[in-house]
Amino acid sequence: MMSYVDEVIERVIKENPSEPEFHQAVREVLNSLRPVVAENEAAFRRDAVLERLVNPERQIKFRVPWIDDAGQVHVNTGYRVQFSSAIGPYKGGLRLHPSVNLGIIKFLGFEQIFKNSLTGLPIGGGKGGSDFDPKGKSDREVMAFCQSFMSELCKYIGADTDIPAGDIGTGAREIGYMFGEYKKLRGLFEGVLTGKGLSYGGSLARTEATGYGLLYIVEEMLKCHGHDIAGKTVTVSGAGNVAIYAIEKAGQLGAKAVTCSDSDGWVYDPDGIDVQALKEIKEKNRQRLTEYRKYRPQSEYREGRGVWSVPCDIALPCATQNELTAEDAKTLIANGVIAVAEGANMPATSEAAALLQANGVLYLPGKASNAGGVATSGLEMSQNSERLHWSFDEVDAQLRTIMVDLYHHIDDAAKRYGREGNYVDGANIAGFEKVFDAMSMQGIV
Ligand code: NDP
């Protein structure tokens, strides 16, 4: 007889055709759970535990019409997938990128269940977004889209129901427009979104949290394996929220980040990326990375991909899914990489991840290493609930503690199942255990 895990993987592929990223995420998690399921396979099968895990509680798809500056009407598609509320209200970001479709949102929402569980905070898993592309749009066009998007989404979310946040293409500007529209339509000033501006309920250190958290967990992992992060050379992909603050924290910890990239090209700056220049280009002026050489003439800009060809000790993919291929993994290994930690969600292909692990590279999957963002969103929710505002140092200290604890939590889970050093299995198992425990106690819902 086919194992229960294989049966469910097969069903997911059959019932969700044309969703390869979702298949990839489910396969990875369920493969890790094999030893857990094997301990009690009959009961798992009887209670349809895995079917309940891989089927979202609810998925919402809606029309988003908006008018551009020339008077032309556009129609985009909006999504919100409310995946699991086993341990808390749904929580996860909103991605605005032309590549967005239901399968992408489902993969992200599925990953989010385990990530949120690993933070130790009471937050369930969800994700949303749209195929709208904010790039090249005026502020008014972005506002028109965000207001239209929220006019529908507001029916399904709330501070105790579902609390979206930012993701690719959704930064402070977009969150602000969405929050304003929610408040107007619902008549509620409540913490319904995280990543808000500081003047209206946002948390200090939320902007920095994903990148900083990534470096905190890498530092801890390296320390536990006898390495010091100071003096290490780091390659980073992406030039958005996660990449910028990963580069900044790497520098603060004495390491040197020498690359960054966007979807057109990449920068190599052997003296270390100038993070102030990067912030000015990306956060303030919303320009392309071709501008970087104006600030740092000694740096190199190349079109296309190439970040992973630069020799490094630590590689941090911080752009998007499946951006680090098997070929890239081979190059990194040949160049002596010690650690690869994912700032983005699922940036390494399955083949790349397997190669890194088989070659003894310390490899942290995104659901563990980028959990600092959602963890700090959880801290923003706490501050909103108690109507208080914590200091930067207080939030940052809590973030660091969460990431260090998370590392030991996944390390312990891997050891318990004889998979020492396999942080993919450790993260999936540890994330699942809490969710399963909560599901078991809440009946068949
Ligand atoms: P941003 O939109 O701020 O930045 C994304 C960066 O990645 C940009 O430089 C963008 O380049 C590049 N990028 C995006 N898509 C592609 C693509 N298809 N090919 C090449 N480059 C691409 O997003 P974030 O920094 O917030 O998110 C980056 C990753 O981190 C995502 O996987 C996200 O899900 C994940 N993440 C984010 C968290 C957060 O708190 N923001 C929390 C946890 C995970 P360009 O501008 O040219 O498109």
mmCIF file with all atom_site columns, N, CA, C and O in Angstrom, residues 218 221-222 225 227 232-236 307-317 324-342 352-353 355-364:
data_model
loop_
_atom_site.group_PDB
_atom_site.id
_atom_site.type_symbol
_atom_site.label_atom_id
_atom_site.label_alt_id
_atom_site.label_comp_id
_atom_site.label_asym_id
_atom_site.label_entity_id
_atom_site.label_seq_id
_atom_site.pdbx_PDB_ins_code
_atom_site.Cartn_x
_atom_site.Cartn_y
_atom_site.Cartn_z
_atom_site.occupancy
_atom_site.B_iso_or_equiv
_atom_site.pdbx_formal_charge
_atom_site.auth_seq_id
_atom_site.auth_comp_id
_atom_site.auth_asym_id
_atom_site.auth_atom_id
_atom_site.pdbx_PDB_model_num
ATOM 1   N N  . VAL A 1 218 ? 21.450 33.470 11.514  1.00 0.00 ? 218 VAL A N  1
ATOM 2   C CA . VAL A 1 218 ? 22.696 32.999 10.882  1.00 0.00 ? 218 VAL A CA 1
ATOM 3   C C  . VAL A 1 218 ? 23.847 33.089 11.890  1.00 0.00 ? 218 VAL A C  1
ATOM 4   O O  . VAL A 1 218 ? 24.657 32.163 12.026  1.00 0.00 ? 218 VAL A O  1
ATOM 5   N N  . MET A 1 221 ? 23.503 30.217 14.339  1.00 0.00 ? 221 MET A N  1
ATOM 6   C CA . MET A 1 221 ? 23.836 28.925 13.727  1.00 0.00 ? 221 MET A CA 1
ATOM 7   C C  . MET A 1 221 ? 25.350 28.797 13.545  1.00 0.00 ? 221 MET A C  1
ATOM 8   O O  . MET A 1 221 ? 25.933 27.753 13.861  1.00 0.00 ? 221 MET A O  1
ATOM 9   N N  . LEU A 1 222 ? 25.964 29.851 13.043  1.00 0.00 ? 222 LEU A N  1
ATOM 10  C CA . LEU A 1 222 ? 27.422 29.797 12.831  1.00 0.00 ? 222 LEU A CA 1
ATOM 11  C C  . LEU A 1 222 ? 28.142 29.594 14.162  1.00 0.00 ? 222 LEU A C  1
ATOM 12  O O  . LEU A 1 222 ? 29.073 28.783 14.261  1.00 0.00 ? 222 LEU A O  1
ATOM 13  N N  . HIS A 1 225 ? 28.264 26.191 15.307  1.00 0.00 ? 225 HIS A N  1
ATOM 14  C CA . HIS A 1 225 ? 29.128 25.329 14.496  1.00 0.00 ? 225 HIS A CA 1
ATOM 15  C C  . HIS A 1 225 ? 30.563 25.818 14.494  1.00 0.00 ? 225 HIS A C  1
ATOM 16  O O  . HIS A 1 225 ? 31.355 25.477 13.611  1.00 0.00 ? 225 HIS A O  1
ATOM 17  N N  . HIS A 1 227 ? 31.858 28.878 14.091  1.00 0.00 ? 227 HIS A N  1
ATOM 18  C CA . HIS A 1 227 ? 32.279 29.964 13.196  1.00 0.00 ? 227 HIS A CA 1
ATOM 19  C C  . HIS A 1 227 ? 31.882 31.312 13.785  1.00 0.00 ? 227 HIS A C  1
ATOM 20  O O  . HIS A 1 227 ? 30.877 31.425 14.481  1.00 0.00 ? 227 HIS A O  1
ATOM 21  N N  . LYS A 1 232 ? 33.284 37.597 7.695   1.00 0.00 ? 232 LYS A N  1
ATOM 22  C CA . LYS A 1 232 ? 32.802 36.751 6.594   1.00 0.00 ? 232 LYS A CA 1
ATOM 23  C C  . LYS A 1 232 ? 32.331 37.607 5.397   1.00 0.00 ? 232 LYS A C  1
ATOM 24  O O  . LYS A 1 232 ? 31.846 38.723 5.576   1.00 0.00 ? 232 LYS A O  1
ATOM 25  N N  . THR A 1 233 ? 32.488 37.033 4.211   1.00 0.00 ? 233 THR A N  1
ATOM 26  C CA . THR A 1 233 ? 31.983 37.672 2.991   1.00 0.00 ? 233 THR A CA 1
ATOM 27  C C  . THR A 1 233 ? 30.596 37.110 2.676   1.00 0.00 ? 233 THR A C  1
ATOM 28  O O  . THR A 1 233 ? 30.394 35.890 2.702   1.00 0.00 ? 233 THR A O  1
ATOM 29  N N  . VAL A 1 234 ? 29.668 38.012 2.400   1.00 0.00 ? 234 VAL A N  1
ATOM 30  C CA . VAL A 1 234 ? 28.269 37.624 2.226   1.00 0.00 ? 234 VAL A CA 1
ATOM 31  C C  . VAL A 1 234 ? 27.796 38.058 0.838   1.00 0.00 ? 234 VAL A C  1
ATOM 32  O O  . VAL A 1 234 ? 28.066 39.184 0.414   1.00 0.00 ? 234 VAL A O  1
ATOM 33  N N  . THR A 1 235 ? 27.098 37.161 0.122   1.00 0.00 ? 235 THR A N  1
ATOM 34  C CA . THR A 1 235 ? 26.423 37.585 -1.111  1.00 0.00 ? 235 THR A CA 1
ATOM 35  C C  . THR A 1 235 ? 24.925 37.615 -0.844  1.00 0.00 ? 235 THR A C  1
ATOM 36  O O  . THR A 1 235 ? 24.383 36.733 -0.169  1.00 0.00 ? 235 THR A O  1
ATOM 37  N N  . VAL A 1 236 ? 24.287 38.648 -1.362  1.00 0.00 ? 236 VAL A N  1
ATOM 38  C CA . VAL A 1 236 ? 22.849 38.860 -1.152  1.00 0.00 ? 236 VAL A CA 1
ATOM 39  C C  . VAL A 1 236 ? 22.207 39.075 -2.519  1.00 0.00 ? 236 VAL A C  1
ATOM 40  O O  . VAL A 1 236 ? 22.768 39.780 -3.362  1.00 0.00 ? 236 VAL A O  1
ATOM 41  N N  . VAL A 1 307 ? 24.629 36.826 -9.138  1.00 0.00 ? 307 VAL A N  1
ATOM 42  C CA . VAL A 1 307 ? 25.061 37.021 -7.750  1.00 0.00 ? 307 VAL A CA 1
ATOM 43  C C  . VAL A 1 307 ? 25.765 35.788 -7.183  1.00 0.00 ? 307 VAL A C  1
ATOM 44  O O  . VAL A 1 307 ? 26.761 35.897 -6.469  1.00 0.00 ? 307 VAL A O  1
ATOM 45  N N  . TRP A 1 308 ? 25.259 34.593 -7.548  1.00 0.00 ? 308 TRP A N  1
ATOM 46  C CA . TRP A 1 308 ? 25.799 33.374 -6.907  1.00 0.00 ? 308 TRP A CA 1
ATOM 47  C C  . TRP A 1 308 ? 27.131 32.932 -7.493  1.00 0.00 ? 308 TRP A C  1
ATOM 48  O O  . TRP A 1 308 ? 27.716 31.958 -7.044  1.00 0.00 ? 308 TRP A O  1
ATOM 49  N N  . SER A 1 309 ? 27.615 33.658 -8.501  1.00 0.00 ? 309 SER A N  1
ATOM 50  C CA . SER A 1 309 ? 28.931 33.324 -9.049  1.00 0.00 ? 309 SER A CA 1
ATOM 51  C C  . SER A 1 309 ? 30.057 33.972 -8.240  1.00 0.00 ? 309 SER A C  1
ATOM 52  O O  . SER A 1 309 ? 31.225 33.658 -8.432  1.00 0.00 ? 309 SER A O  1
ATOM 53  N N  . VAL A 1 310 ? 29.707 34.883 -7.333  1.00 0.00 ? 310 VAL A N  1
ATOM 54  C CA . VAL A 1 310 ? 30.725 35.584 -6.547  1.00 0.00 ? 310 VAL A CA 1
ATOM 55  C C  . VAL A 1 310 ? 31.112 34.714 -5.338  1.00 0.00 ? 310 VAL A C  1
ATOM 56  O O  . VAL A 1 310 ? 30.241 34.314 -4.568  1.00 0.00 ? 310 VAL A O  1
ATOM 57  N N  . PRO A 1 311 ? 32.404 34.421 -5.164  1.00 0.00 ? 311 PRO A N  1
ATOM 58  C CA . PRO A 1 311 ? 32.815 33.593 -4.028  1.00 0.00 ? 311 PRO A CA 1
ATOM 59  C C  . PRO A 1 311 ? 32.419 34.229 -2.695  1.00 0.00 ? 311 PRO A C  1
ATOM 60  O O  . PRO A 1 311 ? 32.565 35.448 -2.520  1.00 0.00 ? 311 PRO A O  1
ATOM 61  N N  . CYS A 1 312 ? 31.880 33.415 -1.784  1.00 0.00 ? 312 CYS A N  1
ATOM 62  C CA . CYS A 1 312 ? 31.425 33.965 -0.503  1.00 0.00 ? 312 CYS A CA 1
ATOM 63  C C  . CYS A 1 312 ? 31.443 32.880 0.554   1.00 0.00 ? 312 CYS A C  1
ATOM 64  O O  . CYS A 1 312 ? 31.527 31.693 0.253   1.00 0.00 ? 312 CYS A O  1
ATOM 65  N N  . ASP A 1 313 ? 31.349 33.312 1.826   1.00 0.00 ? 313 ASP A N  1
ATOM 66  C CA . ASP A 1 313 ? 31.200 32.375 2.949   1.00 0.00 ? 313 ASP A CA 1
ATOM 67  C C  . ASP A 1 313 ? 29.726 32.114 3.238   1.00 0.00 ? 313 ASP A C  1
ATOM 68  O O  . ASP A 1 313 ? 29.340 31.038 3.665   1.00 0.00 ? 313 ASP A O  1
ATOM 69  N N  . ILE A 1 314 ? 28.923 33.163 3.041   1.00 0.00 ? 314 ILE A N  1
ATOM 70  C CA . ILE A 1 314 ? 27.494 33.075 3.384   1.00 0.00 ? 314 ILE A CA 1
ATOM 71  C C  . ILE A 1 314 ? 26.681 33.629 2.205   1.00 0.00 ? 314 ILE A C  1
ATOM 72  O O  . ILE A 1 314 ? 26.988 34.716 1.720   1.00 0.00 ? 314 ILE A O  1
ATOM 73  N N  . ALA A 1 315 ? 25.681 32.881 1.769   1.00 0.00 ? 315 ALA A N  1
ATOM 74  C CA . ALA A 1 315 ? 24.822 33.348 0.681   1.00 0.00 ? 315 ALA A CA 1
ATOM 75  C C  . ALA A 1 315 ? 23.407 33.548 1.222   1.00 0.00 ? 315 ALA A C  1
ATOM 76  O O  . ALA A 1 315 ? 22.860 32.652 1.881   1.00 0.00 ? 315 ALA A O  1
ATOM 77  N N  . LEU A 1 316 ? 22.834 34.712 0.927   1.00 0.00 ? 316 LEU A N  1
ATOM 78  C CA . LEU A 1 316 ? 21.501 35.050 1.444   1.00 0.00 ? 316 LEU A CA 1
ATOM 79  C C  . LEU A 1 316 ? 20.573 35.425 0.288   1.00 0.00 ? 316 LEU A C  1
ATOM 80  O O  . LEU A 1 316 ? 20.530 36.581 -0.134  1.00 0.00 ? 316 LEU A O  1
ATOM 81  N N  . PRO A 1 317 ? 19.830 34.466 -0.261  1.00 0.00 ? 317 PRO A N  1
ATOM 82  C CA . PRO A 1 317 ? 18.875 34.814 -1.317  1.00 0.00 ? 317 PRO A CA 1
ATOM 83  C C  . PRO A 1 317 ? 17.673 35.557 -0.725  1.00 0.00 ? 317 PRO A C  1
ATOM 84  O O  . PRO A 1 317 ? 16.960 35.007 0.107   1.00 0.00 ? 317 PRO A O  1
ATOM 85  N N  . LEU A 1 324 ? 17.533 30.449 -6.853  1.00 0.00 ? 324 LEU A N  1
ATOM 86  C CA . LEU A 1 324 ? 18.848 29.823 -6.662  1.00 0.00 ? 324 LEU A CA 1
ATOM 87  C C  . LEU A 1 324 ? 18.727 28.385 -7.155  1.00 0.00 ? 324 LEU A C  1
ATOM 88  O O  . LEU A 1 324 ? 18.067 27.555 -6.534  1.00 0.00 ? 324 LEU A O  1
ATOM 89  N N  . THR A 1 325 ? 19.341 28.122 -8.307  1.00 0.00 ? 325 THR A N  1
ATOM 90  C CA . THR A 1 325 ? 19.153 26.845 -8.989  1.00 0.00 ? 325 THR A CA 1
ATOM 91  C C  . THR A 1 325 ? 20.242 25.843 -8.606  1.00 0.00 ? 325 THR A C  1
ATOM 92  O O  . THR A 1 325 ? 21.205 26.190 -7.913  1.00 0.00 ? 325 THR A O  1
ATOM 93  N N  . ALA A 1 326 ? 20.093 24.618 -9.126  1.00 0.00 ? 326 ALA A N  1
ATOM 94  C CA . ALA A 1 326 ? 21.102 23.583 -8.873  1.00 0.00 ? 326 ALA A CA 1
ATOM 95  C C  . ALA A 1 326 ? 22.473 24.041 -9.371  1.00 0.00 ? 326 ALA A C  1
ATOM 96  O O  . ALA A 1 326 ? 23.491 23.836 -8.695  1.00 0.00 ? 326 ALA A O  1
ATOM 97  N N  . GLU A 1 327 ? 22.500 24.693 -10.535 1.00 0.00 ? 327 GLU A N  1
ATOM 98  C CA . GLU A 1 327 ? 23.784 25.197 -11.061 1.00 0.00 ? 327 GLU A CA 1
ATOM 99  C C  . GLU A 1 327 ? 24.404 26.212 -10.109 1.00 0.00 ? 327 GLU A C  1
ATOM 100 O O  . GLU A 1 327 ? 25.611 26.201 -9.858  1.00 0.00 ? 327 GLU A O  1
ATOM 101 N N  . ASP A 1 328 ? 23.569 27.095 -9.588  1.00 0.00 ? 328 ASP A N  1
ATOM 102 C CA . ASP A 1 328 ? 24.061 28.095 -8.623  1.00 0.00 ? 328 ASP A CA 1
ATOM 103 C C  . ASP A 1 328 ? 24.596 27.400 -7.368  1.00 0.00 ? 328 ASP A C  1
ATOM 104 O O  . ASP A 1 328 ? 25.631 27.790 -6.820  1.00 0.00 ? 328 ASP A O  1
ATOM 105 N N  . ALA A 1 329 ? 23.864 26.381 -6.911  1.00 0.00 ? 329 ALA A N  1
ATOM 106 C CA . ALA A 1 329 ? 24.297 25.662 -5.706  1.00 0.00 ? 329 ALA A CA 1
ATOM 107 C C  . ALA A 1 329 ? 25.669 25.029 -5.943  1.00 0.00 ? 329 ALA A C  1
ATOM 108 O O  . ALA A 1 329 ? 26.557 25.098 -5.074  1.00 0.00 ? 329 ALA A O  1
ATOM 109 N N  . LYS A 1 330 ? 25.865 24.452 -7.113  1.00 0.00 ? 330 LYS A N  1
ATOM 110 C CA . LYS A 1 330 ? 27.170 23.824 -7.423  1.00 0.00 ? 330 LYS A CA 1
ATOM 111 C C  . LYS A 1 330 ? 28.281 24.863 -7.393  1.00 0.00 ? 330 LYS A C  1
ATOM 112 O O  . LYS A 1 330 ? 29.373 24.615 -6.883  1.00 0.00 ? 330 LYS A O  1
ATOM 113 N N  . THR A 1 331 ? 28.007 26.033 -7.954  1.00 0.00 ? 331 THR A N  1
ATOM 114 C CA . THR A 1 331 ? 29.017 27.102 -7.954  1.00 0.00 ? 331 THR A CA 1
ATOM 115 C C  . THR A 1 331 ? 29.338 27.538 -6.523  1.00 0.00 ? 331 THR A C  1
ATOM 116 O O  . THR A 1 331 ? 30.509 27.688 -6.150  1.00 0.00 ? 331 THR A O  1
ATOM 117 N N  . LEU A 1 332 ? 28.294 27.720 -5.730  1.00 0.00 ? 332 LEU A N  1
ATOM 118 C CA . LEU A 1 332 ? 28.503 28.139 -4.335  1.00 0.00 ? 332 LEU A CA 1
ATOM 119 C C  . LEU A 1 332 ? 29.342 27.102 -3.590  1.00 0.00 ? 332 LEU A C  1
ATOM 120 O O  . LEU A 1 332 ? 30.280 27.447 -2.857  1.00 0.00 ? 332 LEU A O  1
ATOM 121 N N  . ILE A 1 333 ? 29.019 25.828 -3.788  1.00 0.00 ? 333 ILE A N  1
ATOM 122 C CA . ILE A 1 333 ? 29.736 24.752 -3.101  1.00 0.00 ? 333 ILE A CA 1
ATOM 123 C C  . ILE A 1 333 ? 31.202 24.741 -3.553  1.00 0.00 ? 333 ILE A C  1
ATOM 124 O O  . ILE A 1 333 ? 32.123 24.672 -2.735  1.00 0.00 ? 333 ILE A O  1
ATOM 125 N N  . ALA A 1 334 ? 31.408 24.855 -4.875  1.00 0.00 ? 334 ALA A N  1
ATOM 126 C CA . ALA A 1 334 ? 32.786 24.854 -5.405  1.00 0.00 ? 334 ALA A CA 1
ATOM 127 C C  . ALA A 1 334 ? 33.578 26.037 -4.854  1.00 0.00 ? 334 ALA A C  1
ATOM 128 O O  . ALA A 1 334 ? 34.794 25.948 -4.656  1.00 0.00 ? 334 ALA A O  1
ATOM 129 N N  . ASN A 1 335 ? 32.889 27.129 -4.556  1.00 0.00 ? 335 ASN A N  1
ATOM 130 C CA . ASN A 1 335 ? 33.564 28.312 -4.017  1.00 0.00 ? 335 ASN A CA 1
ATOM 131 C C  . ASN A 1 335 ? 33.687 28.284 -2.490  1.00 0.00 ? 335 ASN A C  1
ATOM 132 O O  . ASN A 1 335 ? 34.105 29.270 -1.887  1.00 0.00 ? 335 ASN A O  1
ATOM 133 N N  . GLY A 1 336 ? 33.279 27.170 -1.867  1.00 0.00 ? 336 GLY A N  1
ATOM 134 C CA . GLY A 1 336 ? 33.502 27.007 -0.432  1.00 0.00 ? 336 GLY A CA 1
ATOM 135 C C  . GLY A 1 336 ? 32.504 27.690 0.482   1.00 0.00 ? 336 GLY A C  1
ATOM 136 O O  . GLY A 1 336 ? 32.836 28.051 1.616   1.00 0.00 ? 336 GLY A O  1
ATOM 137 N N  . VAL A 1 337 ? 31.256 27.854 0.030   1.00 0.00 ? 337 VAL A N  1
ATOM 138 C CA . VAL A 1 337 ? 30.268 28.498 0.894   1.00 0.00 ? 337 VAL A CA 1
ATOM 139 C C  . VAL A 1 337 ? 30.062 27.681 2.185   1.00 0.00 ? 337 VAL A C  1
ATOM 140 O O  . VAL A 1 337 ? 30.081 26.447 2.152   1.00 0.00 ? 337 VAL A O  1
ATOM 141 N N  . ILE A 1 338 ? 29.927 28.379 3.307   1.00 0.00 ? 338 ILE A N  1
ATOM 142 C CA . ILE A 1 338 ? 29.696 27.697 4.597   1.00 0.00 ? 338 ILE A CA 1
ATOM 143 C C  . ILE A 1 338 ? 28.200 27.587 4.875   1.00 0.00 ? 338 ILE A C  1
ATOM 144 O O  . ILE A 1 338 ? 27.719 26.552 5.325   1.00 0.00 ? 338 ILE A O  1
ATOM 145 N N  . ALA A 1 339 ? 27.480 28.683 4.607   1.00 0.00 ? 339 ALA A N  1
ATOM 146 C CA . ALA A 1 339 ? 26.057 28.716 4.978   1.00 0.00 ? 339 ALA A CA 1
ATOM 147 C C  . ALA A 1 339 ? 25.223 29.406 3.900   1.00 0.00 ? 339 ALA A C  1
ATOM 148 O O  . ALA A 1 339 ? 25.669 30.367 3.282   1.00 0.00 ? 339 ALA A O  1
ATOM 149 N N  . VAL A 1 340 ? 24.025 28.874 3.694   1.00 0.00 ? 340 VAL A N  1
ATOM 150 C CA . VAL A 1 340 ? 23.029 29.516 2.840   1.00 0.00 ? 340 VAL A CA 1
ATOM 151 C C  . VAL A 1 340 ? 21.771 29.674 3.692   1.00 0.00 ? 340 VAL A C  1
ATOM 152 O O  . VAL A 1 340 ? 21.254 28.691 4.233   1.00 0.00 ? 340 VAL A O  1
ATOM 153 N N  . ALA A 1 341 ? 21.294 30.899 3.831   1.00 0.00 ? 341 ALA A N  1
ATOM 154 C CA . ALA A 1 341 ? 20.089 31.130 4.635   1.00 0.00 ? 341 ALA A CA 1
ATOM 155 C C  . ALA A 1 341 ? 19.122 31.972 3.811   1.00 0.00 ? 341 ALA A C  1
ATOM 156 O O  . ALA A 1 341 ? 19.497 32.996 3.238   1.00 0.00 ? 341 ALA A O  1
ATOM 157 N N  . GLU A 1 342 ? 17.877 31.533 3.771   1.00 0.00 ? 342 GLU A N  1
ATOM 158 C CA . GLU A 1 342 ? 16.897 32.138 2.873   1.00 0.00 ? 342 GLU A CA 1
ATOM 159 C C  . GLU A 1 342 ? 16.187 33.331 3.522   1.00 0.00 ? 342 GLU A C  1
ATOM 160 O O  . GLU A 1 342 ? 15.484 33.181 4.522   1.00 0.00 ? 342 GLU A O  1
ATOM 161 N N  . ALA A 1 352 ? 18.479 22.433 -5.710  1.00 0.00 ? 352 ALA A N  1
ATOM 162 C CA . ALA A 1 352 ? 19.541 23.238 -5.088  1.00 0.00 ? 352 ALA A CA 1
ATOM 163 C C  . ALA A 1 352 ? 19.622 22.941 -3.594  1.00 0.00 ? 352 ALA A C  1
ATOM 164 O O  . ALA A 1 352 ? 20.712 22.747 -3.040  1.00 0.00 ? 352 ALA A O  1
ATOM 165 N N  . ALA A 1 353 ? 18.456 22.890 -2.938  1.00 0.00 ? 353 ALA A N  1
ATOM 166 C CA . ALA A 1 353 ? 18.440 22.642 -1.492  1.00 0.00 ? 353 ALA A CA 1
ATOM 167 C C  . ALA A 1 353 ? 19.063 21.285 -1.184  1.00 0.00 ? 353 ALA A C  1
ATOM 168 O O  . ALA A 1 353 ? 19.874 21.147 -0.245  1.00 0.00 ? 353 ALA A O  1
ATOM 169 N N  . LEU A 1 355 ? 21.271 19.605 -2.954  1.00 0.00 ? 355 LEU A N  1
ATOM 170 C CA . LEU A 1 355 ? 22.724 19.659 -3.193  1.00 0.00 ? 355 LEU A CA 1
ATOM 171 C C  . LEU A 1 355 ? 23.458 20.324 -2.026  1.00 0.00 ? 355 LEU A C  1
ATOM 172 O O  . LEU A 1 355 ? 24.504 19.846 -1.574  1.00 0.00 ? 355 LEU A O  1
ATOM 173 N N  . LEU A 1 356 ? 22.902 21.429 -1.553  1.00 0.00 ? 356 LEU A N  1
ATOM 174 C CA . LEU A 1 356 ? 23.552 22.144 -0.448  1.00 0.00 ? 356 LEU A CA 1
ATOM 175 C C  . LEU A 1 356 ? 23.653 21.232 0.775   1.00 0.00 ? 356 LEU A C  1
ATOM 176 O O  . LEU A 1 356 ? 24.705 21.114 1.404   1.00 0.00 ? 356 LEU A O  1
ATOM 177 N N  . GLN A 1 357 ? 22.546 20.560 1.080   1.00 0.00 ? 357 GLN A N  1
ATOM 178 C CA . GLN A 1 357 ? 22.541 19.696 2.262   1.00 0.00 ? 357 GLN A CA 1
ATOM 179 C C  . GLN A 1 357 ? 23.486 18.510 2.097   1.00 0.00 ? 357 GLN A C  1
ATOM 180 O O  . GLN A 1 357 ? 24.202 18.148 3.025   1.00 0.00 ? 357 GLN A O  1
ATOM 181 N N  . ALA A 1 358 ? 23.486 17.927 0.901   1.00 0.00 ? 358 ALA A N  1
ATOM 182 C CA . ALA A 1 358 ? 24.337 16.747 0.668   1.00 0.00 ? 358 ALA A CA 1
ATOM 183 C C  . ALA A 1 358 ? 25.819 17.107 0.740   1.00 0.00 ? 358 ALA A C  1
ATOM 184 O O  . ALA A 1 358 ? 26.659 16.241 0.959   1.00 0.00 ? 358 ALA A O  1
ATOM 185 N N  . ASN A 1 359 ? 26.125 18.383 0.546   1.00 0.00 ? 359 ASN A N  1
ATOM 186 C CA . ASN A 1 359 ? 27.527 18.805 0.560   1.00 0.00 ? 359 ASN A CA 1
ATOM 187 C C  . ASN A 1 359 ? 27.926 19.501 1.861   1.00 0.00 ? 359 ASN A C  1
ATOM 188 O O  . ASN A 1 359 ? 28.929 20.215 1.906   1.00 0.00 ? 359 ASN A O  1
ATOM 189 N N  . GLY A 1 360 ? 27.136 19.295 2.885   1.00 0.00 ? 360 GLY A N  1
ATOM 190 C CA . GLY A 1 360 ? 27.506 19.777 4.212   1.00 0.00 ? 360 GLY A CA 1
ATOM 191 C C  . GLY A 1 360 ? 27.403 21.279 4.412   1.00 0.00 ? 360 GLY A C  1
ATOM 192 O O  . GLY A 1 360 ? 27.961 21.829 5.356   1.00 0.00 ? 360 GLY A O  1
ATOM 193 N N  . VAL A 1 361 ? 26.682 21.966 3.522   1.00 0.00 ? 361 VAL A N  1
ATOM 194 C CA . VAL A 1 361 ? 26.488 23.409 3.707   1.00 0.00 ? 361 VAL A CA 1
ATOM 195 C C  . VAL A 1 361 ? 25.402 23.602 4.768   1.00 0.00 ? 361 VAL A C  1
ATOM 196 O O  . VAL A 1 361 ? 24.388 22.896 4.757   1.00 0.00 ? 361 VAL A O  1
ATOM 197 N N  . LEU A 1 362 ? 25.611 24.527 5.689   1.00 0.00 ? 362 LEU A N  1
ATOM 198 C CA . LEU A 1 362 ? 24.577 24.837 6.679   1.00 0.00 ? 362 LEU A CA 1
ATOM 199 C C  . LEU A 1 362 ? 23.465 25.575 5.945   1.00 0.00 ? 362 LEU A C  1
ATOM 200 O O  . LEU A 1 362 ? 23.685 26.664 5.416   1.00 0.00 ? 362 LEU A O  1
ATOM 201 N N  . TYR A 1 363 ? 22.281 24.966 5.888   1.00 0.00 ? 363 TYR A N  1
ATOM 202 C CA . TYR A 1 363 ? 21.216 25.509 5.044   1.00 0.00 ? 363 TYR A CA 1
ATOM 203 C C  . TYR A 1 363 ? 19.955 25.757 5.869   1.00 0.00 ? 363 TYR A C  1
ATOM 204 O O  . TYR A 1 363 ? 19.388 24.826 6.449   1.00 0.00 ? 363 TYR A O  1
ATOM 205 N N  . LEU A 1 364 ? 19.542 27.017 5.920   1.00 0.00 ? 364 LEU A N  1
ATOM 206 C CA . LEU A 1 364 ? 18.332 27.382 6.674   1.00 0.00 ? 364 LEU A CA 1
ATOM 207 C C  . LEU A 1 364 ? 17.206 27.731 5.711   1.00 0.00 ? 364 LEU A C  1
ATOM 208 O O  . LEU A 1 364 ? 17.332 28.647 4.888   1.00 0.00 ? 364 LEU A O  1
#
